PDB file of C-alpha atoms in Angstrom:
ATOM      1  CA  UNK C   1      70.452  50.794  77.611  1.00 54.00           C
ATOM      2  CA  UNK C   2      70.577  54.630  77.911  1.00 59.00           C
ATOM      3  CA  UNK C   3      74.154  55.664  77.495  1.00 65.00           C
ATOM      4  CA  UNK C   4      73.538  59.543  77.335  1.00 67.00           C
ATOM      5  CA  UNK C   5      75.821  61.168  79.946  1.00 65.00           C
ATOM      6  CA  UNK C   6      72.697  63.002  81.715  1.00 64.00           C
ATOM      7  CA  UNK C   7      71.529  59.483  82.433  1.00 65.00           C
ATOM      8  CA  UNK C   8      74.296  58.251  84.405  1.00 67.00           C
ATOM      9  CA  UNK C   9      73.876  57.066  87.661  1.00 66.00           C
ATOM     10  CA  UNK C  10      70.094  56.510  87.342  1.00 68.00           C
ATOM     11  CA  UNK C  11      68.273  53.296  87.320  1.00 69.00           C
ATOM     12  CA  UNK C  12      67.261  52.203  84.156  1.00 73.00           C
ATOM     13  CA  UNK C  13      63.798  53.129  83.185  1.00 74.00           C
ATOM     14  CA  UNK C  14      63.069  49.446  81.678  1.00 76.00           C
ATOM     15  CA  UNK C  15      63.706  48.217  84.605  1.00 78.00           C
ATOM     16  CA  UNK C  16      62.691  50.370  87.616  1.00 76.00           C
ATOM     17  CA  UNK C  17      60.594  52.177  86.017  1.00 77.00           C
ATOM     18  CA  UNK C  18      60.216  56.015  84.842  1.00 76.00           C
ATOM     19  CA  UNK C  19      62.802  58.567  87.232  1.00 69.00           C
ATOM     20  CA  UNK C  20      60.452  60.840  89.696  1.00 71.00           C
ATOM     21  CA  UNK C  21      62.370  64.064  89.665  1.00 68.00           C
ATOM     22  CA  UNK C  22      59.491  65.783  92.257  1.00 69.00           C
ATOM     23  CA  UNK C  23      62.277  63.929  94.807  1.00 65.00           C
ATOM     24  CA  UNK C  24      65.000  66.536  93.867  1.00 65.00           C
ATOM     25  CA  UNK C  25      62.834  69.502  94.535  1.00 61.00           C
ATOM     26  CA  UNK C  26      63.852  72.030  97.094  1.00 61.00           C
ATOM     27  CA  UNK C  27      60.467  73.611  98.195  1.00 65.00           C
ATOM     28  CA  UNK C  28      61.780  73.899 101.938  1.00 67.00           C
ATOM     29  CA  UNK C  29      63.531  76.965 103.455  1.00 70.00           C
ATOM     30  CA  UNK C  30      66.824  78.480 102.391  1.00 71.00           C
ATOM     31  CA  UNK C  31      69.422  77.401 104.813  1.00 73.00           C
ATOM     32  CA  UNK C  32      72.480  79.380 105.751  1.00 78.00           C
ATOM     33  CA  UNK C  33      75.802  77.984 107.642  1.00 77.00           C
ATOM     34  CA  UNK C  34      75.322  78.096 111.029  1.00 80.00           C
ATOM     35  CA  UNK C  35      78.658  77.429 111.663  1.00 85.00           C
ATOM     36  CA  UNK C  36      81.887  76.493 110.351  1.00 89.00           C
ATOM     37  CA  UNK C  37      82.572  73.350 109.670  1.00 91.00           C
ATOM     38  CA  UNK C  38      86.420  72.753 108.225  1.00 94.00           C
ATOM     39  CA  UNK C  39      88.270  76.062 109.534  1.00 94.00           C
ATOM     40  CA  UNK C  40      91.749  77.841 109.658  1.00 94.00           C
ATOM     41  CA  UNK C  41      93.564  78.849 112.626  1.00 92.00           C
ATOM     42  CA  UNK C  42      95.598  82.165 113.372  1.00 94.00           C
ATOM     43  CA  UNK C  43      96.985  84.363 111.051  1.00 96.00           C
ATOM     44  CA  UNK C  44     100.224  86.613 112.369  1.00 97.00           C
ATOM     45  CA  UNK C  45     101.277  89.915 110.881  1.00 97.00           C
ATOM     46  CA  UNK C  46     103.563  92.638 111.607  1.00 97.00           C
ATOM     47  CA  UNK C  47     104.318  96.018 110.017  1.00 96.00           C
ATOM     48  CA  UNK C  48     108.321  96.953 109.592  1.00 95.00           C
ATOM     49  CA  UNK C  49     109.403 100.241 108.153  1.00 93.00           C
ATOM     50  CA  UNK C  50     109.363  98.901 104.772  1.00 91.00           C
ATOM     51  CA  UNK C  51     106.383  96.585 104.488  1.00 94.00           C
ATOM     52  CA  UNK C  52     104.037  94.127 106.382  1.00 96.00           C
ATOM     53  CA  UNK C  53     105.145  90.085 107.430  1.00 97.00           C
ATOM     54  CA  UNK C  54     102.384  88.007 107.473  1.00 97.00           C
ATOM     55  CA  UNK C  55     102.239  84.379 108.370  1.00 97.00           C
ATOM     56  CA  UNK C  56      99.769  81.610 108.660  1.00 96.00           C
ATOM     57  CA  UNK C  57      99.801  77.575 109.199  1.00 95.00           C
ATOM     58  CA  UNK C  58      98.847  74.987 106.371  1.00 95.00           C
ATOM     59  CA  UNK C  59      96.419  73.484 108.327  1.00 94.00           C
ATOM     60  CA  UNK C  60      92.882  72.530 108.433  1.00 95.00           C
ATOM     61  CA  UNK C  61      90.542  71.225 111.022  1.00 94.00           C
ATOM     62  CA  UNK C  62      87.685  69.183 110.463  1.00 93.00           C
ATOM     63  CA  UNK C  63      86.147  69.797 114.184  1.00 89.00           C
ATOM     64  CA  UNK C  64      89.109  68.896 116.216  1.00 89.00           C
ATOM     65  CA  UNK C  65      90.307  66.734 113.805  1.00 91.00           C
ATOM     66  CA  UNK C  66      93.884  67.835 112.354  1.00 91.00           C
ATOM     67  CA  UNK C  67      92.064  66.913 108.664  1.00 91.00           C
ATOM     68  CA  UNK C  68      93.694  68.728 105.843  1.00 93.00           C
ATOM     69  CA  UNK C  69      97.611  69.697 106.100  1.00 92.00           C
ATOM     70  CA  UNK C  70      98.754  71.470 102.727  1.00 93.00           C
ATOM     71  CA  UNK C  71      95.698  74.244 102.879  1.00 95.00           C
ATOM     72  CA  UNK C  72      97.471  77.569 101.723  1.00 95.00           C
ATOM     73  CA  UNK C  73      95.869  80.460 104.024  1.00 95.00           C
ATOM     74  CA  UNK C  74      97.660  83.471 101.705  1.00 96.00           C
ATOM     75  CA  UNK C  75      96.856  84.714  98.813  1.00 95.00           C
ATOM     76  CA  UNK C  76      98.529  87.065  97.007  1.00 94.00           C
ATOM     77  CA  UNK C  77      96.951  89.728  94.248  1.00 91.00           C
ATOM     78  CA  UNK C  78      98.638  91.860  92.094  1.00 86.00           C
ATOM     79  CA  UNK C  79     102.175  91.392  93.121  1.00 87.00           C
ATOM     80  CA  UNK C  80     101.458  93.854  95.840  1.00 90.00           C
ATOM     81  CA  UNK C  81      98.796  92.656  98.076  1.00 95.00           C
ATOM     82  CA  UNK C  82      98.874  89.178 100.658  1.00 96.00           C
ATOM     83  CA  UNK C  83      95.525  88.461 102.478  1.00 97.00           C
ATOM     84  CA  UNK C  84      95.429  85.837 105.213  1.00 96.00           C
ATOM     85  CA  UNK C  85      92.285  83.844 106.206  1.00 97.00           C
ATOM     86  CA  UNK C  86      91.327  82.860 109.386  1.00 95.00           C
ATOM     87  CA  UNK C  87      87.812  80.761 109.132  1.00 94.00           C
ATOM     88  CA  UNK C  88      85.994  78.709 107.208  1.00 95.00           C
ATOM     89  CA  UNK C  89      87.719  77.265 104.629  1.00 95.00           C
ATOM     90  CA  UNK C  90      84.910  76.828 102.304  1.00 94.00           C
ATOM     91  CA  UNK C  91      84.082  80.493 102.524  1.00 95.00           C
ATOM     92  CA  UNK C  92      88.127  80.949 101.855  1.00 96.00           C
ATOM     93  CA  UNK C  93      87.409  79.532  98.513  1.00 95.00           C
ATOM     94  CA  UNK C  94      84.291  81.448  97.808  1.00 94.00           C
ATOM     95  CA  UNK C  95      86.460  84.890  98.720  1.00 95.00           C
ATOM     96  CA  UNK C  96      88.984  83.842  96.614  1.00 94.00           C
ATOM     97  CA  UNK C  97      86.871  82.597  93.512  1.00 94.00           C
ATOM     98  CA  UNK C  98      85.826  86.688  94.330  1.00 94.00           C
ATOM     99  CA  UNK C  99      88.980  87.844  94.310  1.00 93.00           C
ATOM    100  CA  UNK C 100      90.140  86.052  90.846  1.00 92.00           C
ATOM    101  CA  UNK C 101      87.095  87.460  89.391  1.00 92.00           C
ATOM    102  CA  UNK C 102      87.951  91.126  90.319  1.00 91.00           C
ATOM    103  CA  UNK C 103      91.333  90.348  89.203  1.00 89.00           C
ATOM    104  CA  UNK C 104      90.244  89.477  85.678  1.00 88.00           C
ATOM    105  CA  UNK C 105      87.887  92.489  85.803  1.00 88.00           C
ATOM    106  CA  UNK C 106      90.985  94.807  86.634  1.00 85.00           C
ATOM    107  CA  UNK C 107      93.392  93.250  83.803  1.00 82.00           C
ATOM    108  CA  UNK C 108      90.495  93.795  81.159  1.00 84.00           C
ATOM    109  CA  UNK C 109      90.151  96.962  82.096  1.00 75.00           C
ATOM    110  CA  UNK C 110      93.570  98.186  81.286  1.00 76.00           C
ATOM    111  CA  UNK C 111      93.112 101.495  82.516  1.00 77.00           C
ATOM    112  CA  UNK C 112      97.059 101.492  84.222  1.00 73.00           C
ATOM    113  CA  UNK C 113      95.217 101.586  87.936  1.00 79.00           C
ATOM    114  CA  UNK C 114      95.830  98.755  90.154  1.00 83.00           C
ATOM    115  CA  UNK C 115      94.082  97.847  92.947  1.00 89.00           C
ATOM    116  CA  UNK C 116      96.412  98.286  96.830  1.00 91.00           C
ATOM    117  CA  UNK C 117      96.053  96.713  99.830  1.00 93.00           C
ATOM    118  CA  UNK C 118      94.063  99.302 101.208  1.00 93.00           C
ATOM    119  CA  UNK C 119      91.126  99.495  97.634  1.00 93.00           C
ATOM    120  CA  UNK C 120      91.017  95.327  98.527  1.00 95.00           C
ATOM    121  CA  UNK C 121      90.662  95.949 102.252  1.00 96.00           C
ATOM    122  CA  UNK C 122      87.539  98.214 101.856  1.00 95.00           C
ATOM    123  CA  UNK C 123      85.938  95.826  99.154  1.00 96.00           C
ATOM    124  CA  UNK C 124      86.136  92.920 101.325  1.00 96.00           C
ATOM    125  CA  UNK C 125      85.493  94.069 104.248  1.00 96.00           C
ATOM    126  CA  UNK C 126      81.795  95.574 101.598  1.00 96.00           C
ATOM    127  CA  UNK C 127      81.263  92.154 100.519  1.00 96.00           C
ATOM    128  CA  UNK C 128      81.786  90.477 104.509  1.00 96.00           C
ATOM    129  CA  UNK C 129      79.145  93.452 105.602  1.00 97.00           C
ATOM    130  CA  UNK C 130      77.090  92.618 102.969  1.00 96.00           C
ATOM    131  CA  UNK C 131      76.942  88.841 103.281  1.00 94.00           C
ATOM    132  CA  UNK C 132      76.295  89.643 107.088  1.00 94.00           C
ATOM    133  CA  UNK C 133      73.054  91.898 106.003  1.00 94.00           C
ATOM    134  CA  UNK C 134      71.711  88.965 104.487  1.00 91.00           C
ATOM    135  CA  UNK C 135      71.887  86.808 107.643  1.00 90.00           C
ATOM    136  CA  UNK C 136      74.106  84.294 105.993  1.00 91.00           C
ATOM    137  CA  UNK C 137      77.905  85.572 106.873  1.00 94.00           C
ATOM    138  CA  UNK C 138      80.834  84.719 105.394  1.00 94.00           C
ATOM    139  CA  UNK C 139      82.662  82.881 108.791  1.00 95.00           C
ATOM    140  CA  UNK C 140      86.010  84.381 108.354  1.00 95.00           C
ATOM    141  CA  UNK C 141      88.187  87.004 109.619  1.00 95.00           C
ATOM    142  CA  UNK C 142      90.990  88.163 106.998  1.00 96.00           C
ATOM    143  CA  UNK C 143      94.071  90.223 107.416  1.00 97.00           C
ATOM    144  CA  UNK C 144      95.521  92.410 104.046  1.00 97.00           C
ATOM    145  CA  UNK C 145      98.803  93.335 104.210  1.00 96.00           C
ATOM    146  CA  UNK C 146     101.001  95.222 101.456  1.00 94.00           C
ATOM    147  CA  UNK C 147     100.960  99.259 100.856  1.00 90.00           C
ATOM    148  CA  UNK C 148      98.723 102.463 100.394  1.00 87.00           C
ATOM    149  CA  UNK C 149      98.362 104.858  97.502  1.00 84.00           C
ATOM    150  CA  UNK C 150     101.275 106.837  99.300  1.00 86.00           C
ATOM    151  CA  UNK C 151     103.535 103.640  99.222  1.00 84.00           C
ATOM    152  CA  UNK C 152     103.566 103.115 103.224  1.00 90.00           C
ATOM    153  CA  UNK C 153     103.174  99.617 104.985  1.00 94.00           C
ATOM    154  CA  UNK C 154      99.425  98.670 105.142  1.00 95.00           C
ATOM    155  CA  UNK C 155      98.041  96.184 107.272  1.00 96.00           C
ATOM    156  CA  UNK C 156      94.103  95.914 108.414  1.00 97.00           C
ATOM    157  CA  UNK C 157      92.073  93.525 109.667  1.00 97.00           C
ATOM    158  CA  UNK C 158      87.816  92.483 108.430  1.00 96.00           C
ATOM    159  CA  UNK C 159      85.671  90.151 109.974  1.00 95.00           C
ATOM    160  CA  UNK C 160      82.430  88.270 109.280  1.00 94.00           C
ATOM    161  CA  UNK C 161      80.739  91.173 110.719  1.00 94.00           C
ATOM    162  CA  UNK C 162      82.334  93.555 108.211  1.00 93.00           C
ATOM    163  CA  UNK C 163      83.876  94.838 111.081  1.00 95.00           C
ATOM    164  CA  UNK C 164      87.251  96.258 110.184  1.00 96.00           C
ATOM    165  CA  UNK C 165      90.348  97.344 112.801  1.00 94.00           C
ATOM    166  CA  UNK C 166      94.035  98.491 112.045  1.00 95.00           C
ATOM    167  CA  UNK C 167      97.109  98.256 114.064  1.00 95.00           C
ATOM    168  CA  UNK C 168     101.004  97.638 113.484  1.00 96.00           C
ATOM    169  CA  UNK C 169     100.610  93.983 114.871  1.00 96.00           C
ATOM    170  CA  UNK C 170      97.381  91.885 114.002  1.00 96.00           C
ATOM    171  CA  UNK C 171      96.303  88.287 114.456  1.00 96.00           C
ATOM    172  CA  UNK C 172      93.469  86.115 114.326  1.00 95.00           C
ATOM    173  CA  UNK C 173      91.874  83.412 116.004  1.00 91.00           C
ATOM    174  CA  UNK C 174      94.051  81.690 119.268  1.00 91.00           C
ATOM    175  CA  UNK C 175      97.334  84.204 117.533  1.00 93.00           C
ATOM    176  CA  UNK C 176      94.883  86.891 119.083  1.00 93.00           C
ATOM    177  CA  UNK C 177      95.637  85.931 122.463  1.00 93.00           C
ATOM    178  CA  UNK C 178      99.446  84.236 122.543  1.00 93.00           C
ATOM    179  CA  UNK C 179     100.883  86.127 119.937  1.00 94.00           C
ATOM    180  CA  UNK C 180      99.556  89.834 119.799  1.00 95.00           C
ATOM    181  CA  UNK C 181     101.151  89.804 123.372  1.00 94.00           C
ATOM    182  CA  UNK C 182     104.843  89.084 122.260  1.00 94.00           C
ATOM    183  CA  UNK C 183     104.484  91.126 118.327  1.00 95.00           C
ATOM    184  CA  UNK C 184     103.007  94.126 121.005  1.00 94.00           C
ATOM    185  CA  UNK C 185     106.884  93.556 122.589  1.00 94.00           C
ATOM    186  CA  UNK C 186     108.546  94.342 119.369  1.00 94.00           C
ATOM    187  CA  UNK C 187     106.185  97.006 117.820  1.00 94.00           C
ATOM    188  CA  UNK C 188     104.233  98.692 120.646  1.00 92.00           C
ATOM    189  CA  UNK C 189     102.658 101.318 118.109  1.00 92.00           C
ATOM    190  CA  UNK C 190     102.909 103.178 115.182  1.00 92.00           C
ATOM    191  CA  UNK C 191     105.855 105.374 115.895  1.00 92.00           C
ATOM    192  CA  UNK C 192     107.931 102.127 116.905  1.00 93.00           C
ATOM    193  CA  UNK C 193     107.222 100.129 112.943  1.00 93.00           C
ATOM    194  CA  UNK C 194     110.208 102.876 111.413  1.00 92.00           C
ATOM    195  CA  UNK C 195     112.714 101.800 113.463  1.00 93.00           C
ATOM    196  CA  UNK C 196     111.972  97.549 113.008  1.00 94.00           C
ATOM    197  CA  UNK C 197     114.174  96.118 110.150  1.00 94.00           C
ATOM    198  CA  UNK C 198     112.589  93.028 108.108  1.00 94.00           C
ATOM    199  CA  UNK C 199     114.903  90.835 109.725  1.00 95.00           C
ATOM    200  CA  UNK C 200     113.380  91.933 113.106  1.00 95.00           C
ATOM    201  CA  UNK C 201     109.662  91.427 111.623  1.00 95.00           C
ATOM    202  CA  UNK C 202     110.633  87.917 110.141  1.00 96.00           C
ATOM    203  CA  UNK C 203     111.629  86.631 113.482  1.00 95.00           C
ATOM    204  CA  UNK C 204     108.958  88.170 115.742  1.00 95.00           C
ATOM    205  CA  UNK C 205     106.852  85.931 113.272  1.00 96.00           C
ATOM    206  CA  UNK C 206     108.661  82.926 113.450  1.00 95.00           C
ATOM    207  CA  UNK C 207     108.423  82.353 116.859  1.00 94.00           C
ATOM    208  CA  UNK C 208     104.713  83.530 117.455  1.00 94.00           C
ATOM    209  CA  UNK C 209     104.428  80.694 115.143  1.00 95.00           C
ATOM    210  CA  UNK C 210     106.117  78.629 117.307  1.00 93.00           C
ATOM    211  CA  UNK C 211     104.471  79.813 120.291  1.00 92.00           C
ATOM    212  CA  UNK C 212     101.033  78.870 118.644  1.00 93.00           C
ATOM    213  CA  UNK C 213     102.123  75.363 117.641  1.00 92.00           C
ATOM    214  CA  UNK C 214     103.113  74.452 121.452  1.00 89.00           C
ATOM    215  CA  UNK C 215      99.814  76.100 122.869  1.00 87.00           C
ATOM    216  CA  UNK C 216      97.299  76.051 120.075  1.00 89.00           C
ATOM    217  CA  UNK C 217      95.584  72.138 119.363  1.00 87.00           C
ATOM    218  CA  UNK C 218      94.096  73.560 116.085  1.00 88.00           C
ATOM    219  CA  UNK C 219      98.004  74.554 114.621  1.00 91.00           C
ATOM    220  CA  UNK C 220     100.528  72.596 112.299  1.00 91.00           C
ATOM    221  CA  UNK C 221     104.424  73.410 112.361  1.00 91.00           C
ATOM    222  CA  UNK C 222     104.497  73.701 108.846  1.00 94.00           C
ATOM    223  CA  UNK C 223     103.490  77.215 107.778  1.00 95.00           C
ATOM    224  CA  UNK C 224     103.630  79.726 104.645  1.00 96.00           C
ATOM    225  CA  UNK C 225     104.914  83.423 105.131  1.00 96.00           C
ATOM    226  CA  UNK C 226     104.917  86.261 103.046  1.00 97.00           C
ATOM    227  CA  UNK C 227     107.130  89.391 102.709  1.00 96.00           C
ATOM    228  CA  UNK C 228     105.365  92.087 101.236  1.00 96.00           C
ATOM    229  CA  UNK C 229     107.374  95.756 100.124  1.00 93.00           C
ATOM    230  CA  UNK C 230     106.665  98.217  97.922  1.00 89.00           C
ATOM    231  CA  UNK C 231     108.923  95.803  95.804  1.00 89.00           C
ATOM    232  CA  UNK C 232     106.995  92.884  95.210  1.00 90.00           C
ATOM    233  CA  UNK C 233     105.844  90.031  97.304  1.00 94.00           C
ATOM    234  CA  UNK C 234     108.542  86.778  98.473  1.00 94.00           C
ATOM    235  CA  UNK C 235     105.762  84.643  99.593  1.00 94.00           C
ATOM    236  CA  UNK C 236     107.471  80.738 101.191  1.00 94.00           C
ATOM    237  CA  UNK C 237     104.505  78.461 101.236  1.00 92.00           C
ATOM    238  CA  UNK C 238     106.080  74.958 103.018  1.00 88.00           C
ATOM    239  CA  UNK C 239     108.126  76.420 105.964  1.00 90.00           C
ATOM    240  CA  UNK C 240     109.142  74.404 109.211  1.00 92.00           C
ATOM    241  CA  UNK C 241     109.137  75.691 112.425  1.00 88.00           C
ATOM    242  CA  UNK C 242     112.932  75.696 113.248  1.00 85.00           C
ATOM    243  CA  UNK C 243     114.655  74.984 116.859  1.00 80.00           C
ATOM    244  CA  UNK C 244     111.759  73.181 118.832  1.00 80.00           C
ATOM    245  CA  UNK C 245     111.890  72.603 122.098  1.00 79.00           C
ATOM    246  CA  UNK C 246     109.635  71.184 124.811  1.00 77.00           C
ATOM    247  CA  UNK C 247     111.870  71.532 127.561  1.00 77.00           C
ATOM    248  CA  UNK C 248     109.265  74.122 129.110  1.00 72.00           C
ATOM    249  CA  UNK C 249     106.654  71.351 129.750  1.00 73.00           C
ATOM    250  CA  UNK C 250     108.663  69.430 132.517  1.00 74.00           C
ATOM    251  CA  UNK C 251     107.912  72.456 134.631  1.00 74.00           C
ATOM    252  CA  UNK C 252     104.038  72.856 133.989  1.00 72.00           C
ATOM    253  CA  UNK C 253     101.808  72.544 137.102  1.00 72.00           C
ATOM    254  CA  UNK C 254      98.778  72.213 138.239  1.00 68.00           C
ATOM    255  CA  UNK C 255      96.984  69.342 136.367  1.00 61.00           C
ATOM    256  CA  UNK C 256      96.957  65.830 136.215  1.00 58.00           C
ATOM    257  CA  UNK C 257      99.112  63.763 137.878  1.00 59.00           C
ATOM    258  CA  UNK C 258     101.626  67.435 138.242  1.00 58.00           C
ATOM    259  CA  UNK C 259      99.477  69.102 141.085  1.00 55.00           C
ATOM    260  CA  UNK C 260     102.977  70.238 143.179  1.00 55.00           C
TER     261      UNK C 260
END
């Protein structure tokens, strides 16, 4: 018998006869995702006059199943840099396998320049416009929050378009609907981030998180959030949402059996 490890999990060639490779071949098309498959919900974020908050749920949906419940959405670079994905969660781990690579690249290098949020904003948002060239897109849409080369909060959005967008308050996916309304409340513009303390930020968070686990089917209540200043990063990966309450739904109308 043929104990070699290339020849595990064949049938024996005594037996069945020499292994026809030809069936391995892969003459056909190349074939791109079409669409996602296991995917990521919202990710929050909010500028305050000394850095960005950024928050986003540990789950992961296989359709509409509520599949995978300890996936990390945030990943932090540098010590001064959190990005959040929204997406595929495959093509989460192929931008992050990215990421670690440039990382290495940059410590080699040695040259005393490090890499802000706003340097890792334009290269993703290069690599998501070049992956959409090439008709096979990377299916996510990432936030990158930390600071500039002049030290001031940064926060910008990319998507699989390459399309990028900046703003005091961000989210993705269903957080673009239910929670940009109530962060929009606390930070209205630019002008309005220097006058927001981090306690302020932390809780506008919190309860858009909240908010999204009541109304979004695709959310978890268990959540990571990351602080990031000019100081450093205090990332919390296994938070619970605090204070729940579904008192509101004894006075929701208008379907089923509740039509008065």
């Amino acid at each position: 018998m043929n104990h070699l490890p290339q020849a595990w999990g064949r049938p024996r060639d005594d037996v069945y006869g020499r292994y026809d490779p030809s069936f391995l071949q892969s003459s056909g098309p190349n074939q791109h995702t079409q669409s996602p498959v296991v995917t990521g919900t919202s990710v929050v974020a909010v500028k305050f006059k000394a850095g960005v908050v950024i928050a986003a749920d540990n789950l992961a949906s296989y359709g509409s199943l509520a599949r995978f419940t300890d996936v990390k959405r945030l990943r932090t670079f540098n010590n001064t840099t959190v990005i959040g994905f929204g997406g595929d969660v495959s093509d989460m781990q192929y931008l992050d396998r990215v990421l670690s690579s440039l990382d290495i690249r940059e410590s080699y290098a040695n040259d005393g320049h490090h890499l802000n949020a706003k340097n890792l904003h334009t290269y993703l948002a290069k690599v998501l416009y070049k992956r959409r060239s090439d008709f096979n897109p990377l299916w996510n849409q990432i936030l990158v929050a930390g600071t500039d080369d002049d030290g001031k909060p940064f926060l910008s959005s990319a998507d699989l378009l390459g399309t990028t967008f900046s703003a005091p308050t961000l989210a993705t996916g269903f957080g673009a609907h239910l929670a940009q309304p109530l962060l929009r409340r606390v930070v209205p513009d630019e002008e309005a981030v220097e006058g927001i303390s981090q306690e302020a930020a932390v809780a506008a968070v919190k309860e858009c998180m909240k908010v999204l686990f009541y109304r979004d089917a695709r959310s978890l209540d268990k959540y990571s959030i990351a602080v990031v200043t000019k100081d450093g990063i205090d990332l919390k990966e296994d938070e619970k949402l605090e204070a729940q309450s579904w008192a509101f739904a004894e006075g929701i109308r208008g379907y089923g059996t509740q039509v008065n």
